[in-house]
XYZ file of C-alpha atoms in Angstrom:
226
model
C 124.562 141.393 123.809
C 123.314 141.241 120.206
C 119.663 142.217 119.810
C 118.374 139.412 117.420
C 115.012 139.833 116.054
C 115.135 136.577 114.262
C 116.738 133.402 115.585
C 116.248 130.257 113.467
C 118.056 127.057 114.599
C 118.245 123.810 112.590
C 115.113 124.413 110.600
C 113.795 121.701 108.349
C 110.763 121.522 106.156
C 109.477 118.294 104.555
C 106.365 118.130 102.365
C 104.578 114.887 101.287
C 103.579 114.704 97.620
C 101.645 111.430 97.641
C 104.063 109.004 98.964
C 107.063 111.145 98.052
C 108.839 113.232 100.636
C 110.025 116.606 99.313
C 112.760 118.281 101.385
C 112.463 121.991 101.004
C 114.788 123.009 103.889
C 117.741 121.186 105.394
C 119.109 122.159 108.831
C 118.894 125.997 108.251
C 120.219 128.322 110.990
C 120.271 132.037 110.683
C 120.248 134.982 112.914
C 119.214 138.535 111.894
C 119.807 141.563 114.003
C 117.107 144.198 114.705
C 117.506 147.137 112.417
C 119.414 145.045 109.740
C 118.423 145.066 105.933
C 119.096 141.619 104.458
C 118.670 139.984 101.264
C 117.857 136.171 100.708
C 118.933 134.918 97.273
C 118.964 131.592 95.427
C 117.762 129.936 92.315
C 114.364 128.585 91.699
C 113.677 125.722 94.091
C 116.341 126.722 96.514
C 114.026 127.005 99.370
C 113.708 130.916 99.428
C 109.949 131.052 99.407
C 109.641 128.205 102.061
C 112.103 130.074 104.358
C 110.227 133.249 103.825
C 106.999 131.601 104.866
C 108.324 130.375 107.808
C 110.149 133.502 109.055
C 106.911 135.287 108.223
C 104.872 132.904 110.344
C 102.837 131.901 107.255
C 104.080 128.323 107.863
C 105.797 126.246 110.617
C 108.897 124.147 110.219
C 108.801 120.388 110.358
C 111.493 120.534 112.829
C 113.828 123.061 114.490
C 113.361 126.148 116.558
C 112.331 129.566 115.544
C 112.066 132.750 117.676
C 110.680 136.016 116.345
C 111.328 139.108 118.417
C 111.956 136.857 121.432
C 108.865 134.709 121.144
C 109.092 131.063 120.274
C 106.818 130.283 117.283
C 107.974 126.867 115.991
C 105.042 124.959 117.350
C 102.129 127.476 117.285
C 98.791 126.429 115.827
C 97.334 128.274 112.875
C 95.409 130.835 115.225
C 98.655 131.471 117.133
C 100.649 131.918 113.914
C 98.147 134.458 112.571
C 98.203 136.474 115.730
C 101.955 136.784 115.921
C 102.071 137.494 112.197
C 99.493 140.305 112.569
C 101.468 141.867 115.338
C 105.078 141.235 114.153
C 105.410 141.070 110.461
C 104.647 143.558 107.581
C 104.444 142.043 104.068
C 105.342 143.587 100.684
C 104.617 141.435 97.641
C 105.638 141.688 94.090
C 101.971 142.053 92.962
C 101.132 144.722 95.387
C 97.947 142.814 96.578
C 95.920 145.934 97.026
C 92.033 145.894 97.148
C 90.846 147.379 93.871
C 87.857 149.101 95.304
C 89.478 150.478 98.309
C 91.365 153.910 98.469
C 95.004 154.021 99.250
C 94.005 154.996 102.890
C 91.616 152.109 103.186
C 94.222 149.742 102.035
C 96.695 150.866 104.564
C 94.026 150.650 107.441
C 93.438 146.857 106.746
C 96.222 145.377 109.003
C 94.803 147.633 111.902
C 91.356 146.275 111.237
C 92.600 142.711 111.078
C 94.640 143.061 114.340
C 91.845 144.820 116.206
C 94.211 147.802 116.731
C 91.796 150.455 115.609
C 92.694 153.093 118.067
C 93.588 156.259 115.953
C 93.421 154.080 113.033
C 92.925 156.899 110.377
C 95.750 158.951 111.889
C 98.154 156.015 111.937
C 97.238 155.068 108.277
C 97.752 158.698 107.253
C 101.081 158.768 108.881
C 102.371 155.638 107.116
C 101.233 157.172 103.883
C 103.042 160.284 104.471
C 106.156 158.350 105.508
C 106.198 156.835 101.808
C 105.526 160.156 100.125
C 101.918 159.684 99.084
C 100.106 162.238 101.182
C 98.389 163.666 98.187
C 97.087 160.294 97.081
C 95.131 158.971 100.005
C 91.742 158.893 98.442
C 93.080 157.320 95.136
C 92.165 153.848 94.134
C 94.801 151.418 92.823
C 93.805 151.880 89.145
C 94.456 155.630 89.664
C 98.101 154.987 90.813
C 101.395 153.994 89.017
C 103.061 150.786 89.710
C 105.559 152.540 91.826
C 102.874 154.384 93.798
C 100.881 151.133 94.361
C 104.006 149.467 95.840
C 104.445 152.623 98.121
C 100.962 152.028 99.376
C 101.756 148.405 99.983
C 104.796 149.514 101.903
C 102.720 151.813 103.981
C 100.241 148.862 104.705
C 103.413 146.757 105.929
C 104.507 149.765 108.147
C 101.246 150.747 109.776
C 101.393 148.220 112.658
C 105.070 149.076 113.498
C 106.055 145.426 112.854
C 109.274 143.787 114.316
C 110.111 142.923 110.595
C 109.174 143.802 106.918
C 109.458 141.019 104.454
C 109.527 142.063 100.862
C 109.043 139.298 98.295
C 110.527 140.496 94.962
C 109.232 144.024 95.665
C 110.428 145.587 92.486
C 109.589 142.454 90.103
C 106.702 144.431 88.480
C 108.282 147.719 88.147
C 110.350 149.574 85.722
C 113.982 150.207 86.595
C 113.420 153.735 87.786
C 110.468 152.817 89.935
C 112.285 149.837 91.300
C 115.362 152.073 92.336
C 112.957 154.353 94.072
C 111.361 151.490 95.961
C 114.711 150.228 97.241
C 115.824 153.717 98.120
C 112.669 153.898 100.174
C 113.261 150.685 102.017
C 116.647 151.770 102.717
C 115.450 155.137 104.273
C 112.835 153.254 106.389
C 115.607 151.106 107.528
C 118.019 153.955 108.343
C 115.459 156.650 109.644
C 112.956 154.298 111.395
C 115.094 151.432 112.375
C 113.023 148.853 110.462
C 114.391 145.518 110.016
C 113.918 144.706 106.405
C 114.190 141.116 104.583
C 114.274 141.198 100.847
C 113.719 137.961 98.960
C 115.011 138.559 95.460
C 116.712 137.020 92.371
C 118.453 140.376 91.537
C 122.049 140.915 92.701
C 121.601 144.552 92.128
C 119.016 144.819 94.726
C 120.942 142.539 97.185
C 123.960 145.054 96.604
C 121.850 147.758 98.485
C 121.476 145.509 101.647
C 123.839 144.955 104.658
C 124.046 141.238 104.184
C 123.032 138.530 101.868
C 122.206 134.886 102.651
C 122.432 132.515 99.782
C 120.261 129.388 99.590
C 120.794 126.396 97.272
C 118.935 123.088 97.625
C 117.394 123.922 100.786
C 120.645 124.708 102.578
C 122.429 127.901 103.424
C 125.231 128.003 100.861
C 126.928 131.236 102.187
C 126.144 134.435 104.428
C 128.053 137.408 103.481
């Protein structure tokens, strides 16, 4: 039997802007296997961010069923979403989102603090930093690191809780081409060597070419999956 880490069936998302209904997602059904590296692509307004927010437990669908790592999360309240998000999802953002006054090690420790999973916290954070090749930068602050190094810290932070999925939102958007290529290579190695399930939201076909599969969205619908 296939080991699906994400099972989303007939997802819709509708927002109210005053009296106007805005349909962000229409009847979206996708499944993602554990250990897969996958890209979600589409033009601006296609529903990429809305889908990412639902899959990452930052939001809930208007209708439809969503199971993350076997748990039904479609109708969880905000506290329930926060709890499963802290346990199951690691996020990597285009803008890094590091705390400027915290060291690399302290930034990586944050998810462990928030989840209450503080046993061996320093050792786990150090192991995550070593996994992304920054063992010699643990005491450095973000302003003492290059853009590529800051993104590596963000990846270590996403890894530290051993999440079911890693969600990367335009992870190379603020990087030069060399640093961007290194980050994609790192994500591939984490997928290959650690079995991490990685979902990359991107506009760049060059990045999507390095994933196992691409889901294309347009106007809130899955246009194709290859």
